[in-house]
XYZ file of C-alpha atoms in Angstrom:
627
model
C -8.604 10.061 -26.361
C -7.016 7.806 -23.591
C -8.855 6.663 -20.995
C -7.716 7.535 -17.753
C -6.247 5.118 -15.683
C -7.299 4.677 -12.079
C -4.901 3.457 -9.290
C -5.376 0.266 -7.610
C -6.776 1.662 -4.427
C -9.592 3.165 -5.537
C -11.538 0.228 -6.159
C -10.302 -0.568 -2.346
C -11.551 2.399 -1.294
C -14.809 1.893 -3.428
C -15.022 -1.478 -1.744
C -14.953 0.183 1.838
C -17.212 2.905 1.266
C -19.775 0.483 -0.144
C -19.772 -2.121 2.511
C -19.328 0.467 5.114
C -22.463 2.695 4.273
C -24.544 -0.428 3.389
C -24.053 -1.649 6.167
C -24.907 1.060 8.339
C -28.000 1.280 6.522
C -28.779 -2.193 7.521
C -28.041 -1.263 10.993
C -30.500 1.255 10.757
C -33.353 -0.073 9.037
C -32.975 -4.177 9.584
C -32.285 -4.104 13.310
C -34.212 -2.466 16.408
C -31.510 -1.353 18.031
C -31.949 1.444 20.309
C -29.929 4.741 20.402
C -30.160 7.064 23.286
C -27.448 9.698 22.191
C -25.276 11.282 19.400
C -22.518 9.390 20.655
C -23.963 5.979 20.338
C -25.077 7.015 16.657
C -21.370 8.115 15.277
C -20.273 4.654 17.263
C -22.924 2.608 15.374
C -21.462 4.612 12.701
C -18.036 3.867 12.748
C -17.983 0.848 13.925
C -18.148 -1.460 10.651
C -15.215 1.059 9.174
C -12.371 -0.319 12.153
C -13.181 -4.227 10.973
C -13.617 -3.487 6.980
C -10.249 -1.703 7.301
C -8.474 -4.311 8.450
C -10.097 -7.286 6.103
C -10.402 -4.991 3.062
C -6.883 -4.405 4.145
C -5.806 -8.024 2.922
C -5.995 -6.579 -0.713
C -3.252 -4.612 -0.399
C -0.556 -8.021 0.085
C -1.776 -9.103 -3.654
C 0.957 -8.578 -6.500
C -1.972 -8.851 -9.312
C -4.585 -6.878 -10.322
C -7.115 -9.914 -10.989
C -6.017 -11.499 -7.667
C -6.582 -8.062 -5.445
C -10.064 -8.021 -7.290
C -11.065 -11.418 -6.710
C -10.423 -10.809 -3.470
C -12.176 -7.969 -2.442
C -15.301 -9.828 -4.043
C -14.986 -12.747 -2.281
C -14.561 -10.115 1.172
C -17.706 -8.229 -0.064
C -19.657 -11.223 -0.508
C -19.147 -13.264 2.550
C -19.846 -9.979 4.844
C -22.866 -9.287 3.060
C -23.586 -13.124 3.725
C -23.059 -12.425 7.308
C -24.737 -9.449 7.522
C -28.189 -10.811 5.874
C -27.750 -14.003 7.977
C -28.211 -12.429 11.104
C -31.086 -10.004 9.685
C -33.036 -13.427 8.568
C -32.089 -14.798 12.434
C -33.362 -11.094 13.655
C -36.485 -11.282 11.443
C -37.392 -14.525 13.615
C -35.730 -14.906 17.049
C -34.663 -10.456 17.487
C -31.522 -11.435 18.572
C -28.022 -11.979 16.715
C -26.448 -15.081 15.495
C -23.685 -16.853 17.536
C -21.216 -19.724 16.647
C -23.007 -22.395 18.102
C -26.028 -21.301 16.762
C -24.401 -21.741 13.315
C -22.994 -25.431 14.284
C -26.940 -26.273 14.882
C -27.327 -27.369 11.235
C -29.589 -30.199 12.441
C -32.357 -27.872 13.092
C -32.002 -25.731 9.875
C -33.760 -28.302 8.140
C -36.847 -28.335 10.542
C -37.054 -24.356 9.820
C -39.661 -25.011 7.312
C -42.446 -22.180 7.179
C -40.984 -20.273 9.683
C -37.864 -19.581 7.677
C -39.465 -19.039 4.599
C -41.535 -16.433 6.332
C -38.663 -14.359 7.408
C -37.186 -14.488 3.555
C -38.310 -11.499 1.093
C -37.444 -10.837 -2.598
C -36.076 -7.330 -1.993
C -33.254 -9.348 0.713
C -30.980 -8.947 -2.463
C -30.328 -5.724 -2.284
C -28.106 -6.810 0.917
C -25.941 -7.494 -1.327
C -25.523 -4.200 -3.178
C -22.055 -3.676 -2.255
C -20.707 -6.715 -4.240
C -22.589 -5.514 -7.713
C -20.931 -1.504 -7.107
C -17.458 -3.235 -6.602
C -17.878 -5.544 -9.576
C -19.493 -2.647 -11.441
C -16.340 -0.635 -10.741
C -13.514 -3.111 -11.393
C -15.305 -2.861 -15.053
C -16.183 0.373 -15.946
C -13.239 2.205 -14.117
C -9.195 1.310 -15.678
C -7.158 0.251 -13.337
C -2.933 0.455 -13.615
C -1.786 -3.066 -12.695
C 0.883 -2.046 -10.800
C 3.212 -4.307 -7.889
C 2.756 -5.196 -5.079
C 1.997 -2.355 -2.386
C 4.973 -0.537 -0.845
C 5.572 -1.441 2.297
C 5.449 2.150 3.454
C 2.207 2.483 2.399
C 0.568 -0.581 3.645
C 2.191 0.680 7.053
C 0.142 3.670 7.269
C -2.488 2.200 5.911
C -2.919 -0.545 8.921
C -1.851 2.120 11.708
C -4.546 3.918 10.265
C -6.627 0.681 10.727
C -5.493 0.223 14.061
C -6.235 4.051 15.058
C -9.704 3.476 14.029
C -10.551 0.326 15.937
C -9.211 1.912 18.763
C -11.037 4.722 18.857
C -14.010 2.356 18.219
C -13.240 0.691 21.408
C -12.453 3.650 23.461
C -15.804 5.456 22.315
C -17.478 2.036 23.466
C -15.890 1.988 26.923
C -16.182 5.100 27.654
C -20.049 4.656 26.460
C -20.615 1.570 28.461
C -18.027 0.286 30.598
C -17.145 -3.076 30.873
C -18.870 -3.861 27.907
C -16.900 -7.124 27.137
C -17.254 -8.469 30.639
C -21.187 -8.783 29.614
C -21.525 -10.821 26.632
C -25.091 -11.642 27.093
C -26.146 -8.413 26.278
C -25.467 -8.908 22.221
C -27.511 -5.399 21.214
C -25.411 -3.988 23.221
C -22.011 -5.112 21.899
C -23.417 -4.931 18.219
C -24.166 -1.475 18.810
C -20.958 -0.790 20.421
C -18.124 -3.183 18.056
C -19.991 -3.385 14.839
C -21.533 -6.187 13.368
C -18.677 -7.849 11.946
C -16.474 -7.211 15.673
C -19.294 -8.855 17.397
C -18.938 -12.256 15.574
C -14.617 -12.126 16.366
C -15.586 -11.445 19.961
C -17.750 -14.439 19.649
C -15.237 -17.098 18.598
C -13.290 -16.009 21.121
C -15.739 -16.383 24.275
C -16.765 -19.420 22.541
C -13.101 -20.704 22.386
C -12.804 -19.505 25.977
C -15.443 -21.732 27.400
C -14.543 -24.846 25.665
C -11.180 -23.917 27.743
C -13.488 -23.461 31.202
C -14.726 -26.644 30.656
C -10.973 -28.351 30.386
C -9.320 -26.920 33.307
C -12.132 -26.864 35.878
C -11.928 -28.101 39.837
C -14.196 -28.946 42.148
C -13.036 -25.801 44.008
C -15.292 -23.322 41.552
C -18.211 -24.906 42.416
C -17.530 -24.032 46.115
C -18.224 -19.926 45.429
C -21.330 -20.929 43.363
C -22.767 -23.120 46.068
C -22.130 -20.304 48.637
C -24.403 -17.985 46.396
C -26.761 -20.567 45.881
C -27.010 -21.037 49.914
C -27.431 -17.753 50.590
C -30.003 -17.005 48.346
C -32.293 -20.670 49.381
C -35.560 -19.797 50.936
C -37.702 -22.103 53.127
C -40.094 -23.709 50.899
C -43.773 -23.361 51.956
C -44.709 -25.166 54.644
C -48.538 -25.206 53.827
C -48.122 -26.464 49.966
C -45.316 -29.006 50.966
C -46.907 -32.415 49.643
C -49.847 -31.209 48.452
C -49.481 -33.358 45.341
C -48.130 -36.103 46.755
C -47.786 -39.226 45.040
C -49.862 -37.721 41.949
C -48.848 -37.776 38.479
C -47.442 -34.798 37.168
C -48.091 -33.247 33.771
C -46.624 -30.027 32.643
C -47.714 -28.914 29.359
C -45.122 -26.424 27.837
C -47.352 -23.666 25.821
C -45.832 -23.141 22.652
C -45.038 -18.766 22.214
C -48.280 -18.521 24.505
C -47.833 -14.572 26.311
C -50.084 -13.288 29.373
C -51.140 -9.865 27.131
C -54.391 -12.891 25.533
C -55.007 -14.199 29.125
C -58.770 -12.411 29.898
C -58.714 -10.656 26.930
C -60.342 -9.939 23.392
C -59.765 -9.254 20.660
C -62.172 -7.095 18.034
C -64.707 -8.332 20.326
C -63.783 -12.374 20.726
C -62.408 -13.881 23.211
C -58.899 -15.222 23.082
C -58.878 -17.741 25.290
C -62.164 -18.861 27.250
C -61.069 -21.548 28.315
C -57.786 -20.583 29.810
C -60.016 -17.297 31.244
C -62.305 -19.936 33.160
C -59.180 -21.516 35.030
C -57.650 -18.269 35.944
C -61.179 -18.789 38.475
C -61.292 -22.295 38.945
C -61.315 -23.474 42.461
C -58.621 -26.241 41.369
C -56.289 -23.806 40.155
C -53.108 -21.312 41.317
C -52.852 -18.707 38.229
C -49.708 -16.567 38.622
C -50.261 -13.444 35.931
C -46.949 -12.102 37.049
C -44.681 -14.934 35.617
C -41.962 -14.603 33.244
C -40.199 -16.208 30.631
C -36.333 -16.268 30.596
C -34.677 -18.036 27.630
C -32.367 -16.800 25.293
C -31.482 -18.243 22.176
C -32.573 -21.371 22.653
C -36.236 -20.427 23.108
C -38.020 -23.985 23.880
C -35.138 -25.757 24.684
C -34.265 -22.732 27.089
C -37.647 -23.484 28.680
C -36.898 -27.467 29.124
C -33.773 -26.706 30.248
C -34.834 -23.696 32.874
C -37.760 -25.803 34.018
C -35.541 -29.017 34.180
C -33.107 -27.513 36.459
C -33.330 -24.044 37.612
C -29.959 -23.234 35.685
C -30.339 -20.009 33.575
C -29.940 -21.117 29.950
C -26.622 -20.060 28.328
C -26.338 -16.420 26.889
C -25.230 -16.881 23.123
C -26.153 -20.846 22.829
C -28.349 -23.440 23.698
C -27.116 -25.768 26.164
C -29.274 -28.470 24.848
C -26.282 -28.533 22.130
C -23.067 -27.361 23.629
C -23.489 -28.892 27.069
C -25.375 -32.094 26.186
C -22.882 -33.980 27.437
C -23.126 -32.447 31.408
C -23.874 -33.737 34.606
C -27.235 -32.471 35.907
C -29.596 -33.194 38.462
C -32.826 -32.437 36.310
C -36.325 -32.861 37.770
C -36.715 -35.801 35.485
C -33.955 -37.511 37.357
C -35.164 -36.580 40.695
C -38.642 -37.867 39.960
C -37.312 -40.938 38.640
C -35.454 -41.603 42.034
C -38.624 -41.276 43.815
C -39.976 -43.870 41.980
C -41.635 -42.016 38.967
C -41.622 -42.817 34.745
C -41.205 -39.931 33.516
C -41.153 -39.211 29.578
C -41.655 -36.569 27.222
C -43.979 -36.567 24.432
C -43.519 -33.903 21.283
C -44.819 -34.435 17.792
C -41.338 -33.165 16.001
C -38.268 -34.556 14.994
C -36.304 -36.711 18.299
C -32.946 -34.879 17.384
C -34.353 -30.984 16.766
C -32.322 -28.861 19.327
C -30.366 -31.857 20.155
C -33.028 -33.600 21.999
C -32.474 -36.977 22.313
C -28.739 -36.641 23.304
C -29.985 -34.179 25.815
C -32.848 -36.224 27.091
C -30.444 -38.776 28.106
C -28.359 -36.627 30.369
C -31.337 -35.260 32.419
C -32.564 -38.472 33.080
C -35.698 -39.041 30.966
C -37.057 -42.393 30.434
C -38.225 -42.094 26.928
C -39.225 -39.515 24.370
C -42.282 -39.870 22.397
C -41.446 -37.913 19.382
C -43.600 -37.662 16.011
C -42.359 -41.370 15.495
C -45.145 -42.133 17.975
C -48.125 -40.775 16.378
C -50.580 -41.279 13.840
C -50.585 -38.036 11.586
C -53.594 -38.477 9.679
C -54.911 -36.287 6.897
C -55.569 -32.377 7.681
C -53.721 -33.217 10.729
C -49.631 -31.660 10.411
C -48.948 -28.091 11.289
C -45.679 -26.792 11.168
C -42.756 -28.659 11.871
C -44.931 -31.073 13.188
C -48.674 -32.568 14.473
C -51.685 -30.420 15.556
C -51.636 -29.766 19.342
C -55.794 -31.325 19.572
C -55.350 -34.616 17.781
C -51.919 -34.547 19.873
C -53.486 -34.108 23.296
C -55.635 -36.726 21.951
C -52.725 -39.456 21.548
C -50.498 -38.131 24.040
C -53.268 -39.481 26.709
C -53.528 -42.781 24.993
C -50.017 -43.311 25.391
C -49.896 -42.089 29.188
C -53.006 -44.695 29.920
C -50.017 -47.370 29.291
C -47.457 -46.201 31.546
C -47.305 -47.351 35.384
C -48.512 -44.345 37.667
C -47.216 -42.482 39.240
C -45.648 -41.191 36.025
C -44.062 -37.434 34.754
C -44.832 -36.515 31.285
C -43.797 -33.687 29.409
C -46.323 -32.226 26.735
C -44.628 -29.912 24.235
C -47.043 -27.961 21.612
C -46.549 -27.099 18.420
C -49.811 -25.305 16.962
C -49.357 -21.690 18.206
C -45.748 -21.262 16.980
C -44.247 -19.011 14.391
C -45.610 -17.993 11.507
C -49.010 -19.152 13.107
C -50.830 -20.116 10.487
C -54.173 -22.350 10.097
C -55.848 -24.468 7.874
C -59.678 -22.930 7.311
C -61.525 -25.022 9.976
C -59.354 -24.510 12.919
C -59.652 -20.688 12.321
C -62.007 -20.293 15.475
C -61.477 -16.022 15.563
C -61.340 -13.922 12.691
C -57.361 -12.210 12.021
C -56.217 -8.892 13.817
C -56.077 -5.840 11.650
C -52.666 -4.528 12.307
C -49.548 -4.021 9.970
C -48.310 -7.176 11.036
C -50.076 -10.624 9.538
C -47.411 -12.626 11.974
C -49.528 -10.556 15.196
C -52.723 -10.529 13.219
C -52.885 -14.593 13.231
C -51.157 -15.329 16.392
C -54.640 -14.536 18.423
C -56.225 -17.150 15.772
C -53.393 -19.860 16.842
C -53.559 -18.636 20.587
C -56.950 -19.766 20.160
C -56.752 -22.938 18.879
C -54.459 -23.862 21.459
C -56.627 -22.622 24.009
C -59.305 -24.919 22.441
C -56.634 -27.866 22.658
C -56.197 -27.107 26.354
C -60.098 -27.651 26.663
C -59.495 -30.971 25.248
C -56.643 -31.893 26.722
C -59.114 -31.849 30.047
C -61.372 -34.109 28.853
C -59.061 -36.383 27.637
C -57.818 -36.960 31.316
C -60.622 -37.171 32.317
C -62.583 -39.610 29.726
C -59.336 -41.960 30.443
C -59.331 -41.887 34.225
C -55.684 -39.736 34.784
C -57.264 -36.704 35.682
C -58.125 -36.561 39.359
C -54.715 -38.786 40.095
C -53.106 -36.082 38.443
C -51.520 -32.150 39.063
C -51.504 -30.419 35.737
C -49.199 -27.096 35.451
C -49.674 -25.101 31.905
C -46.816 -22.566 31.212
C -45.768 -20.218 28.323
C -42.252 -21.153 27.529
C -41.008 -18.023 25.477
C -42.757 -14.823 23.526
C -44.502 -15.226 20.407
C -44.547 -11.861 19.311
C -41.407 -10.153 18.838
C -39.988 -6.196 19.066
C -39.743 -6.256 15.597
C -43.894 -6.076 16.070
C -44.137 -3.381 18.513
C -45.975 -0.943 16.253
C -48.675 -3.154 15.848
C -48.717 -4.239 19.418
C -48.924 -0.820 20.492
C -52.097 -0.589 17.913
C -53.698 -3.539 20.027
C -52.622 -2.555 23.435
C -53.686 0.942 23.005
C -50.664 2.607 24.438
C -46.535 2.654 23.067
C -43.777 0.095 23.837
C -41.603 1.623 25.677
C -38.692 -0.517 26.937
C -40.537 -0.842 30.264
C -43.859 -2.182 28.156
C -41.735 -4.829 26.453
C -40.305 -6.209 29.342
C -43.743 -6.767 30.742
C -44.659 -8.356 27.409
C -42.079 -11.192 28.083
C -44.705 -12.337 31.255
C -45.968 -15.650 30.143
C -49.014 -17.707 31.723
C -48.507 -20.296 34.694
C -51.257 -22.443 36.108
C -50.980 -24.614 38.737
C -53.686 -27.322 38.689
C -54.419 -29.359 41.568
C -57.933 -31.610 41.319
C -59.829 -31.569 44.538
C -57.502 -28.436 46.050
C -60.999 -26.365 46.285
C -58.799 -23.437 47.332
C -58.000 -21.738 44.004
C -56.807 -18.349 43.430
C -54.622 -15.508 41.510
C -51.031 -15.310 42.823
C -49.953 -11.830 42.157
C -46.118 -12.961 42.556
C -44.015 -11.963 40.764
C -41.696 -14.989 39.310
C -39.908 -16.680 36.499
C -39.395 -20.334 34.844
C -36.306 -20.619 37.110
C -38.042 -21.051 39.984
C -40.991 -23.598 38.357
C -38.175 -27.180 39.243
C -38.558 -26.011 43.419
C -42.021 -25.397 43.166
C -43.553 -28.502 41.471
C -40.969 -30.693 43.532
C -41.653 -28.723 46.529
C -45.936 -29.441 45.937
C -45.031 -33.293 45.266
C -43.087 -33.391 48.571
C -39.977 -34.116 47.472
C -37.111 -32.618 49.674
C -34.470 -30.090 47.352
C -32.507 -28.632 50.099
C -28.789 -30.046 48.810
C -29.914 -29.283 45.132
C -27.826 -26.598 43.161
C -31.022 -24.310 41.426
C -30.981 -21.170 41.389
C -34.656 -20.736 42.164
C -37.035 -20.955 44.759
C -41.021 -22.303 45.482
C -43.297 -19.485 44.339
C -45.002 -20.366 47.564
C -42.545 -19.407 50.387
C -43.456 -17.152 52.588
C -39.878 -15.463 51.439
C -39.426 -15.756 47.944
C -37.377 -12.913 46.378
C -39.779 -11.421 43.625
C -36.439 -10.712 41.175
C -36.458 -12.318 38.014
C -33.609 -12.133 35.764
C -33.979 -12.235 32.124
C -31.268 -13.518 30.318
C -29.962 -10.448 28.700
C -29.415 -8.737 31.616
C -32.991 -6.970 32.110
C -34.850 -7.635 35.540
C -38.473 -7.294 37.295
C -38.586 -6.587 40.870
C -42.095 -5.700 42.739
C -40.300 -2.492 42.668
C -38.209 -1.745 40.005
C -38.119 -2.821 36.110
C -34.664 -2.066 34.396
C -34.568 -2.640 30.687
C -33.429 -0.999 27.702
C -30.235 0.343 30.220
C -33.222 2.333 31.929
C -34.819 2.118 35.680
C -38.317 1.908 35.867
C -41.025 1.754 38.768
C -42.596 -1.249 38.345
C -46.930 -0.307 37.902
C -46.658 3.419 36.604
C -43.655 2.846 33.730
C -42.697 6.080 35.163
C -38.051 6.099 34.414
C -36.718 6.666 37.580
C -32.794 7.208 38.771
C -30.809 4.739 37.447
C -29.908 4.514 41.456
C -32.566 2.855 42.375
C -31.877 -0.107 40.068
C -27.836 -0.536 40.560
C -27.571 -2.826 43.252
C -30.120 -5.417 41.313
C -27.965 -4.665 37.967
C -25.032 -5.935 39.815
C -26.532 -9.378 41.419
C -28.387 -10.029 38.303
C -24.861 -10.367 36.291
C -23.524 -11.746 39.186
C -26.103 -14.741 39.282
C -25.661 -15.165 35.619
C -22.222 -15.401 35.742
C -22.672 -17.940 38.411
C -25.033 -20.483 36.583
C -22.584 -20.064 33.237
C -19.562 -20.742 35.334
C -21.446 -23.856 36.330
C -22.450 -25.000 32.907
C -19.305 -24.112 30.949
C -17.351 -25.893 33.865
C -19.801 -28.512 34.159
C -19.406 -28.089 37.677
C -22.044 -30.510 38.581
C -19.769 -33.579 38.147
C -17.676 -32.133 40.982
C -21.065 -32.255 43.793
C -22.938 -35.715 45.675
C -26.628 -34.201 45.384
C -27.779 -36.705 47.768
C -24.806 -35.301 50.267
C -24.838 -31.783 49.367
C -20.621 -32.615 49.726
C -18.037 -31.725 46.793
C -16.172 -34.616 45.297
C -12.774 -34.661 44.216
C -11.656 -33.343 41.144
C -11.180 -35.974 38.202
């Protein structure tokens, strides 16, 4: 009996189906992403079909059977590679992978622990497409016919086109002008596909390499206007409070508000952090906010550095290392401070010591400058006690008054321990990575404690201002069920965007009139503040924030994906919210916000991607000519 013989495009069409349905599996059951309709399921739906068309498509130009097969492995395979990369990103950062991202290769060797972590056996089946299409080019007989008539590869890429179209259409129509917001990348994963997403992305990558190019001087005259209109009066009252005192910030490495007075099983999370929130020295502001993106840490430097809002689908510490900036560093060193920054890792993870350079610091301490004894690493780096420790040796050398820069390490992802720096017992959630974050938030709470003393054994402290902040979340959406177990109640979009509040203390030996601000406020507006409280005049300065102590601040803070706090309103997951009850509310009440909160990011991006800065006299506050 003959075997029956199978046309060619059958194993295309096997090839489709495969890579199509895995992949909306993956969609499904790899990624959070939120659906509020039947429409944006079929669109999540059919969106991988209008690009696997297309590239699938390529098959049909080959004249020989082995070729077209070879091919439509190869396809198969580098999607799936794709696909699983940016579940393994998700797994870790719950966001989606951008070009630049990829081009960071110097930091992929840092990953250590953390990317192991977000690895399982069972990631193979990822792949399943490219075993069912290998498994059918050898159990099912092909005819090894000619090339493709060119009548039928016609219809076949109309038909292609038909369905991208529709894709798009169905995405307009379900969130118009969805490719005029690029920050949002849920969003235009849900809406293009997967594979979509990624073209978009070379393109608006490509496009802003262009910006940068063809810039004038005259763009930076609509940003300034914004930036003027928006500038508060800093607060009289704090205005030099600090004067002439060293400042050291101490960035908190994935530390959230949700510990801050808190327990766990019956333990405190942090005591020591619990005792400042009363201290008569200290301003704690439980109503501050993260806003990084991608970047995370180096979103935080670079927020805190110069009240820019860090790029949407990069880190400007590598694109835009090369910029013009007026960072605090450089400010303070015009005033007659050293500043340097001091971080037990490797000088050129996220780019830092090309980046460091351009915002004016004096010198980086990386793990080059400490002693790592035995028992003593953690992570991709040095434990954050016997760093304090060291860190305060080395600022006992430098002439006062000085501005260092403390970045942690201990209480960062996957938050793990050795045995005698376990201080709390584990959570007893689902997740292990929420279950030993309170055990790390601890520790560094302990480090804090030390970090103190240190100051104060060496003779910095009352000379000093000390200002703690979180600088991004520890504990992702991809946790939610068991931070709903801990919290008691469900995370609703309105509960994670509260979630993303991060600590703030401003610490001010000898103030004697400590208290809880209840205002509401993000890292953009930390650069005015502390320059503001060490009397240092930012009135010409392009930042987009203002001191958290004006009588006028705006309490709006803008998140980098396009979600936004007000005292009154909360808008995320494409939802309003009344800010204290959770209670959804008319989308109304939230519009005009929507629109100045893309306006303001498109205003800080035009800046960066322009590298507008070049074009401004910050002494003069005057525009220069255009190069």
């Amino acid at each position: 009996m003959l075997k029956k013989k199978y046309a060619p495009h059958h194993i295309l069409a096997i090839a489709i189906l495969a890579t199509w349905l895995k992949t909306y599996i993956v969609y499904k059951t790899g990624f959070s992403i939120t659906i509020d309709n039947p429409m944006q399921e079929f669109i999540l739906f059919l969106s991988p079909l209008s690009f696997l068309l297309f590239v699938y498509g390529g098959s049909l130009f080959f004249k020989k059977q082995k070729a077209r097969h070879i091919y439509l492995v190869a396809v198969a395979a580098i999607s799936s590679f794709v696909l699983y990369a940016n579940i393994a990103f998700y797994r870790f950062f719950s966001d989606f992978i951008t070009l630049p991202v990829l081009m960071q290769t110097n930091n992929f060797g840092d990953l250590g622990s953390s990317a192991a972590a977000s690895i399982y056996f069972s990631d193979i089946l990822y792949f399943a497409d490219v075993l069912i299409i290998l498994l059918a080019i050898k159990l099912l007989s092909v005819t090894d016919t000619q090339l493709a008539a060119p009548a039928g590869r016609k219809s076949y890429f109309v038909l292609s086109a038909a369905v991208l179209f529709l894709n798009l259409g169905l995405a307009e129509a379900e969130r118009p002008q969805l490719l005029t917001r690029s920050f949002d990348r849920e969003m235009l994963v849900k809406n293009l596909g997967m594979y979509n997403y990624h073209l978009y992305d070379v393109y608006i990558q490509s496009k802003s390499q262009a910006q940068r190019a063809f810039a004038d001087s005259s763009e930076l005259v609509e940003v300034n206007s914004h930036v003027r209109s928006h500038q508060v009066q800093p607060s009289e009252d704090m205005t030099g409070i600090a004067e002439g005192k060293n400042l050291i910030v101490v960035t908190l490495e994935s530390m959230q508000t949700f510990t801050i007075n808190e327990q766990m099983n019956g333990e405190t999370i942090t005591p020591f952090m619990n005792e400042l929130t009363e201290d008569e020295d200290t301003i704690y502001f439980p109503n501050f906010y993260h806003q990084t993106g991608l970047g995370k840490t180096a979103d935080a430097e670079f927020l805190l550095e110069n009240s820019l809002y860090p790029l949407g689908g990069s880190a400007a510490f590598f694109t835009h290392a090369g910029n013009t900036y007026n960072a605090m560093a450089e400010k303070l060193g015009q005033h007659d401070y050293t500043n340097i920054v001091q971080h037990a890792n490797n000088k050129s993870f996220w780019n830092r010591d090309m980046m460091y350079e351009a915002l004016g610091v004096d010198a980086f301490q990386d793990i080059q400058s400490y002693e790592v004894a035995e028992g003593q690493a953690v992570n991709w780096g040095m434990k954050d006690i016997p760093f304090f420790e060291q860190s305060v040796q080395h600022m006992t050398e430098l002439p006062q008054p000085f501005y260092s820069r403390l970045i942690t390490l201990t209480n960062h992802h996957p938050f793990t321990l050795d045995p005698q720096d376990k201080l709390i017992e584990e959570f007893d959630s689902n997740s292990g990575t929420l279950n030993r974050y309170f055990q790390t938030t601890r520790y560094l709470d302990e480090a804090l404690k030390e970090l103190f003393q240190e100051l104060k054994d060496n003779g910095l402290y009352e000379d000093s201002i000390i200002v703690l902040y979180g600088d991004h979340y520890g504990i992702s959406e991809n946790h939610n069920a068991a931070m709903a177990q801990y919290l008691g109640r469900d995370i609703t979009p309105y509960e994670s965007a509260q979630l993303q509040r991060i600590p703030l203390f401003v610490h001010i030996p000898g103030y004697g009139q400590g208290y809880t601000d209840e205002e509401i406020g993000g890292q953009i507006d930390l650069r005015p503040t502390l320059l503001n409280l060490l009397g240092i005049d930012t009135k010409s300065d392009v930042q987009f924030g203002n001191d958290l102590f004006a009588e006028n601040h705006e309490e709006f803070v803008i998140f980098r994906d396009g979600r936004f706090v007000t005292d009154e309103f909360v808008y995320a997951g494409n939802m309003c919210y009344e800010n204290g009850t959770g209670e959804e509310i008319e989308q109304d009440n939230c519009a005009p916000y929507i629109e100045e909160a893309f306006a303001e990011l498109g205003y800080s991006d035009a800046l960066i991607i322009g590298d507008l800065l070049r074009f401004y006299d910050q002494e003069t506050g005057e525009l220069l000519e255009t190069e």
